[in-house]
PDB file of C-alpha atoms in Angstrom:
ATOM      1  CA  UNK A   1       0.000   0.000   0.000  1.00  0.00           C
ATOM      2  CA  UNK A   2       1.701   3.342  -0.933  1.00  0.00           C
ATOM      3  CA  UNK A   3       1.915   6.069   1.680  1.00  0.00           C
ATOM      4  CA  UNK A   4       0.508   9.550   0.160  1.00  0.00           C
ATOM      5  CA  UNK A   5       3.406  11.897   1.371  1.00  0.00           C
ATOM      6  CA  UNK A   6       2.281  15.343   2.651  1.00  0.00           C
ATOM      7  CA  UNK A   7       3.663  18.279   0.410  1.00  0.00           C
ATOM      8  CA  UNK A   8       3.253  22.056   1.765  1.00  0.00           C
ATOM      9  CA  UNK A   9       4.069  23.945  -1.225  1.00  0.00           C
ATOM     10  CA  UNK A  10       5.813  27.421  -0.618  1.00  0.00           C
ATOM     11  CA  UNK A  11       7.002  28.536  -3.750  1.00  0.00           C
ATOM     12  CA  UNK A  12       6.256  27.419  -7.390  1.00  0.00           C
ATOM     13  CA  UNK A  13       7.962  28.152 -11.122  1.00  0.00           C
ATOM     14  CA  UNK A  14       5.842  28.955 -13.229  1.00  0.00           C
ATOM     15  CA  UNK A  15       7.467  30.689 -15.961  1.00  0.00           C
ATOM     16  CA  UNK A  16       9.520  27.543 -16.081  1.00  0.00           C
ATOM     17  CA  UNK A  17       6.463  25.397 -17.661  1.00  0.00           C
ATOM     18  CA  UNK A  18       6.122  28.630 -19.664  1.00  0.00           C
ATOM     19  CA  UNK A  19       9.008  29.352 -21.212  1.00  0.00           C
ATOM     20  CA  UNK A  20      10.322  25.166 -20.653  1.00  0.00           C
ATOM     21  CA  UNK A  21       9.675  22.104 -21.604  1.00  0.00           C
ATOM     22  CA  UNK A  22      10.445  19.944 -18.367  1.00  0.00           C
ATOM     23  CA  UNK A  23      11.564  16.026 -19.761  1.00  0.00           C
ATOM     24  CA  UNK A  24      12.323  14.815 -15.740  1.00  0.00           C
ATOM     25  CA  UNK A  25      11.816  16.136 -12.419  1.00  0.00           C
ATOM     26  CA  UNK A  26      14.056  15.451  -9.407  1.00  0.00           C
ATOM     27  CA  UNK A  27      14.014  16.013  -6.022  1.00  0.00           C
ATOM     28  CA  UNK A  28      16.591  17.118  -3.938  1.00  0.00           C
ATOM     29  CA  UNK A  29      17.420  18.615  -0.607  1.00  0.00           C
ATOM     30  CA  UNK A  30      18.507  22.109   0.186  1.00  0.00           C
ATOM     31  CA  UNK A  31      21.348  22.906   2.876  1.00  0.00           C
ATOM     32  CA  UNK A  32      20.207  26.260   4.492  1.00  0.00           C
ATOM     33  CA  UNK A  33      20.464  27.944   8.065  1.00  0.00           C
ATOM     34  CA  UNK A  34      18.090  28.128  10.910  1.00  0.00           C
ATOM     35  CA  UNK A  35      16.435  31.578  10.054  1.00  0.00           C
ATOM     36  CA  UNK A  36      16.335  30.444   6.927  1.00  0.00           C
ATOM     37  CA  UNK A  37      14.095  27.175   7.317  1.00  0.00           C
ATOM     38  CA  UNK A  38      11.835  30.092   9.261  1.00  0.00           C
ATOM     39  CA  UNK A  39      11.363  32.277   7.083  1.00  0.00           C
ATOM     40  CA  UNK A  40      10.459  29.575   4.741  1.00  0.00           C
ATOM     41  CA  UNK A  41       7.909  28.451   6.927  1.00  0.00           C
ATOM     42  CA  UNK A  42       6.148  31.772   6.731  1.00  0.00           C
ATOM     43  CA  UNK A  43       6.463  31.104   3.373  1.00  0.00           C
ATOM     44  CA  UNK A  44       9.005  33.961   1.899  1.00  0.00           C
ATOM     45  CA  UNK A  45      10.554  32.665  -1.042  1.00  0.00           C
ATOM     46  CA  UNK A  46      10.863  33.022  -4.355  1.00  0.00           C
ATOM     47  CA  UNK A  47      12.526  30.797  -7.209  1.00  0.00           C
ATOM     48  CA  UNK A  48      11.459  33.095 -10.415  1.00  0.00           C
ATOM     49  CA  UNK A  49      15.004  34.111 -10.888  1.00  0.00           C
ATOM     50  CA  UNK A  50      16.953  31.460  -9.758  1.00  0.00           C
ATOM     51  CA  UNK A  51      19.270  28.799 -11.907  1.00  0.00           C
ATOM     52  CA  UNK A  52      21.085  25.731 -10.886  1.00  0.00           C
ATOM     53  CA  UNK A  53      24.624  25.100 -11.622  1.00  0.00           C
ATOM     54  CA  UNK A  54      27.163  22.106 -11.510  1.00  0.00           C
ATOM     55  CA  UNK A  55      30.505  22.529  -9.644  1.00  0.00           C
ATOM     56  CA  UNK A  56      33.494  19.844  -8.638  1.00  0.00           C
ATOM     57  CA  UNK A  57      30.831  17.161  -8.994  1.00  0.00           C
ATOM     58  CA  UNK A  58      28.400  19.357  -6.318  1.00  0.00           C
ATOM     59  CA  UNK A  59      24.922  21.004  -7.356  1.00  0.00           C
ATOM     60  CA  UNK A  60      24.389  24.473  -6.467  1.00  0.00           C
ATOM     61  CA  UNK A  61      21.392  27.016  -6.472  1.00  0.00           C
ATOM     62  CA  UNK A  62      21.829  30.648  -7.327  1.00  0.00           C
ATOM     63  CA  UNK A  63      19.681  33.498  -6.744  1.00  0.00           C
ATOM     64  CA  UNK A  64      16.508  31.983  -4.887  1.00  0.00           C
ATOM     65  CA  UNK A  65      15.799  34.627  -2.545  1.00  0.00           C
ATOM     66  CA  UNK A  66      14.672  33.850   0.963  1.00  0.00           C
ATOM     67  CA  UNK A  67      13.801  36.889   2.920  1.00  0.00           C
ATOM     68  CA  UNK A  68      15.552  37.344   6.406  1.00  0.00           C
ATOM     69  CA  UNK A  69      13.790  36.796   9.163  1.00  0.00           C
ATOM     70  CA  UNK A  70      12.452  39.410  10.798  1.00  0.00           C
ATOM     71  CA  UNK A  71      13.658  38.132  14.778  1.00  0.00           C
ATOM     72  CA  UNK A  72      16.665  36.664  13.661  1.00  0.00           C
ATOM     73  CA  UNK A  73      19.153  39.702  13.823  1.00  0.00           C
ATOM     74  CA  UNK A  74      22.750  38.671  13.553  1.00  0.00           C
ATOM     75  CA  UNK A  75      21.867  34.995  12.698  1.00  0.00           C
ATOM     76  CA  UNK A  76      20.251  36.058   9.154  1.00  0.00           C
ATOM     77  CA  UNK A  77      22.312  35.076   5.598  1.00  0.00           C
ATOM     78  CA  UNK A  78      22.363  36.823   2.665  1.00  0.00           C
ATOM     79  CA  UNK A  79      19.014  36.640   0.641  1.00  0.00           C
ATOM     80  CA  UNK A  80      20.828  35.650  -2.364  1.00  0.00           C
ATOM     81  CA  UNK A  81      23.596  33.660  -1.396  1.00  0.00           C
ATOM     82  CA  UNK A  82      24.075  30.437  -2.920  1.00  0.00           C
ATOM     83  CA  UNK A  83      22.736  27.407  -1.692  1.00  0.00           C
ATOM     84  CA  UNK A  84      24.289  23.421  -2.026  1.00  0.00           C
ATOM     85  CA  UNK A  85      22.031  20.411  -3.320  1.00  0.00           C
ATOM     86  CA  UNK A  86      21.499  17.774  -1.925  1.00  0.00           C
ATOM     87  CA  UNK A  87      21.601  14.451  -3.872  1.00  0.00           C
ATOM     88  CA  UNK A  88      23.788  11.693  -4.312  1.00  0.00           C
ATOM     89  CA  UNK A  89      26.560  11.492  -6.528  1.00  0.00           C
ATOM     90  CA  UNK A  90      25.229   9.381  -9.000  1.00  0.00           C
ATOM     91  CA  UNK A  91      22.094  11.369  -9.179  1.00  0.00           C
ATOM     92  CA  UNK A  92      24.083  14.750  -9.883  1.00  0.00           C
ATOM     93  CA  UNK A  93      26.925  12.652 -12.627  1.00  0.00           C
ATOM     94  CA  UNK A  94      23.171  11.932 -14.255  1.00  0.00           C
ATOM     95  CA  UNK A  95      21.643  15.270 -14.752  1.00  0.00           C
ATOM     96  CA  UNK A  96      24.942  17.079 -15.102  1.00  0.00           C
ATOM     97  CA  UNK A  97      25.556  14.661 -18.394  1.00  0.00           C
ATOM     98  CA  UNK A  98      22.099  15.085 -19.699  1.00  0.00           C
ATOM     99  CA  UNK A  99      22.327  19.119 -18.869  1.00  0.00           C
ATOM    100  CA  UNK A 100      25.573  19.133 -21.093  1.00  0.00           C
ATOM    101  CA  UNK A 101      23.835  18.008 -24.384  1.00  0.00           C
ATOM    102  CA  UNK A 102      22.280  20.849 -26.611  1.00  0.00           C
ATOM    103  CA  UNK A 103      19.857  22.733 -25.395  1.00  0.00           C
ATOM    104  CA  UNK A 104      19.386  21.455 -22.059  1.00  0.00           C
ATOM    105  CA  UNK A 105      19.224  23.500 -18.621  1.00  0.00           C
ATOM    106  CA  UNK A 106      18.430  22.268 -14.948  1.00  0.00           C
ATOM    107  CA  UNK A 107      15.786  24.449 -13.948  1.00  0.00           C
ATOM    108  CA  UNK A 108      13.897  24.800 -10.245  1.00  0.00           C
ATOM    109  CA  UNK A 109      10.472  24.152 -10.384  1.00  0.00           C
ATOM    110  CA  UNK A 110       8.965  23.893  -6.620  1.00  0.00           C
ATOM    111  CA  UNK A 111      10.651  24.457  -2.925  1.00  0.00           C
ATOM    112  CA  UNK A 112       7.986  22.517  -0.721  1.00  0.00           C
ATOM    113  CA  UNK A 113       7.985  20.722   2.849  1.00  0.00           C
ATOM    114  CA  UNK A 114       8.278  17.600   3.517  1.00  0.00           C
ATOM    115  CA  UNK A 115       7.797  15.501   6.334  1.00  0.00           C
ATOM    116  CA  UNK A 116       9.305  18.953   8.200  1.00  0.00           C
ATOM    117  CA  UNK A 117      12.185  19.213   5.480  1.00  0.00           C
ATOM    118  CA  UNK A 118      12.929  21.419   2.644  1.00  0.00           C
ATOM    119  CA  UNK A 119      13.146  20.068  -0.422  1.00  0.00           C
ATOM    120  CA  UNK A 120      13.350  21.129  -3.996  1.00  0.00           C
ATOM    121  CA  UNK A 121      12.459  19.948  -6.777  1.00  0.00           C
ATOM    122  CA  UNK A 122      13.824  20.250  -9.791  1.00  0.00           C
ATOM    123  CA  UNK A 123      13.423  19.397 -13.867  1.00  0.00           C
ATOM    124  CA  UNK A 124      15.747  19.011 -16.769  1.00  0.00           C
ATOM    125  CA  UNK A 125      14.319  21.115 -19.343  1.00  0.00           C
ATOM    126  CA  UNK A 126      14.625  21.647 -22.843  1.00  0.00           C
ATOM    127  CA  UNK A 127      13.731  25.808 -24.099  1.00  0.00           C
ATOM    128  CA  UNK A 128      10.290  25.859 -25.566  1.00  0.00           C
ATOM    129  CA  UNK A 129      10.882  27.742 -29.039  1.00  0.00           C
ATOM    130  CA  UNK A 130       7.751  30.764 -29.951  1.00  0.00           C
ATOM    131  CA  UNK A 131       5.562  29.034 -31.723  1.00  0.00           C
ATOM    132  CA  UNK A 132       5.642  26.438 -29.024  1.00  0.00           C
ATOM    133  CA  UNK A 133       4.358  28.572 -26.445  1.00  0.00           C
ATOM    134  CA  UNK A 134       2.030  30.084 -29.090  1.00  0.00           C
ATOM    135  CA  UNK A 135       0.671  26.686 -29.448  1.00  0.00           C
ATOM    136  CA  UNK A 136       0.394  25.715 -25.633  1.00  0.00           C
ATOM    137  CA  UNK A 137      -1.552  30.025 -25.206  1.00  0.00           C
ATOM    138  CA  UNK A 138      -3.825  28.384 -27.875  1.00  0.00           C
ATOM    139  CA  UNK A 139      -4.457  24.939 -26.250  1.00  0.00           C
ATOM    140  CA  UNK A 140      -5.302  26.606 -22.953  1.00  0.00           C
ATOM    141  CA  UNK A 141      -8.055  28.783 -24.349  1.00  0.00           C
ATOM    142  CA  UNK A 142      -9.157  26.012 -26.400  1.00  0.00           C
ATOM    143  CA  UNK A 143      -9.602  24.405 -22.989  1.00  0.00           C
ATOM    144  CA  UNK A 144     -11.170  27.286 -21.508  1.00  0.00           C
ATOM    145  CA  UNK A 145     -13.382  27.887 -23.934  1.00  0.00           C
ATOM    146  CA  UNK A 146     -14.735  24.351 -23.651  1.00  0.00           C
ATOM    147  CA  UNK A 147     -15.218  24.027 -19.464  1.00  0.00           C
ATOM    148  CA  UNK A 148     -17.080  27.503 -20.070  1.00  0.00           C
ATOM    149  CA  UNK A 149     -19.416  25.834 -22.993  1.00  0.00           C
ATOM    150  CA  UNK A 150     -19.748  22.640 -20.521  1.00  0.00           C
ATOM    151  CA  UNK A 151     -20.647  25.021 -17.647  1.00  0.00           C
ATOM    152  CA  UNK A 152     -23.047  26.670 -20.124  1.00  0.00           C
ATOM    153  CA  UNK A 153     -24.830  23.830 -20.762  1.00  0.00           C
ATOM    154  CA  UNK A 154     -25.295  22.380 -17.528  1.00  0.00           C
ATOM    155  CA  UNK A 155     -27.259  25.101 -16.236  1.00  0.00           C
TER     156      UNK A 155
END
């Protein structure tokens, strides 16, 4: 019998389904500091911005901003200061050699709790070109369009 695990989302990517096409998602753990893991759980973060990078065999984020928090004085980090990945080795020798092909980023898609610990997770994406995004603006209002003629009807 599989356990549902509990997810509290606190931030989410969007303009990475928008302007990415997301082949695999991973999930990984992020190493942060005390005031940090509290300000998350007021929810104060944001991942628009950030990028993931691939140093000495180690996974890092860049620019996801956590705002300090606000009773934490001389204990708060820098907003922006980069962050290590957790994953195994394997894992990161994996997505590093799939990242290196053409055309391929690691992009973050969701910083959530779970089971009381931060995770991320994060996709290997491919960029959507403009007539692919085109395409997915028309397939949404084709959608729309539909649920509102369904919702029509039923009435």
């Amino acid at each position: 019998m599989a356990v549902k695990k509990d997810r509290k989302l606190i931030a989410n990517n969007k303009k990475a389904y928008h302007d990415y096409l997301i082949e695999e998602k991973y999930e990984a753990g992020i190493a942060l500091a005390g005031t940090e893991v509290k300000s998350l759980r007021m929810g104060r973060c944001s991942i628009k911005e950030a990028f993931i990078t691939v140093k000495d065999g180690e996974m890092f984020i860049e620019h996801m901003h956590i705002s300090p928090y606000e009773k934490g004085n001389i204990f708060n980090k820098d907003p922006l200061r980069t962050r290590k990945l957790l994953l195994h080795k394997r894992e990161i020798l994996k997505i590093a050699g799939q990242a290196a092909q053409k055309g391929y980023t690691i992009m973050p898609l969701q910083v959530y709790f779970m089971e009381g610990k931060v995770k991320l997770e994060i996709g290997l994406a491919r960029g959507k070109k403009l007539y692919d995004k085109r395409a997915d603006i028309a397939k949404k209002d084709m959608r729309r369009e539909a649920e509102r003629e369904m919702k029509i009807r039923l009435r």
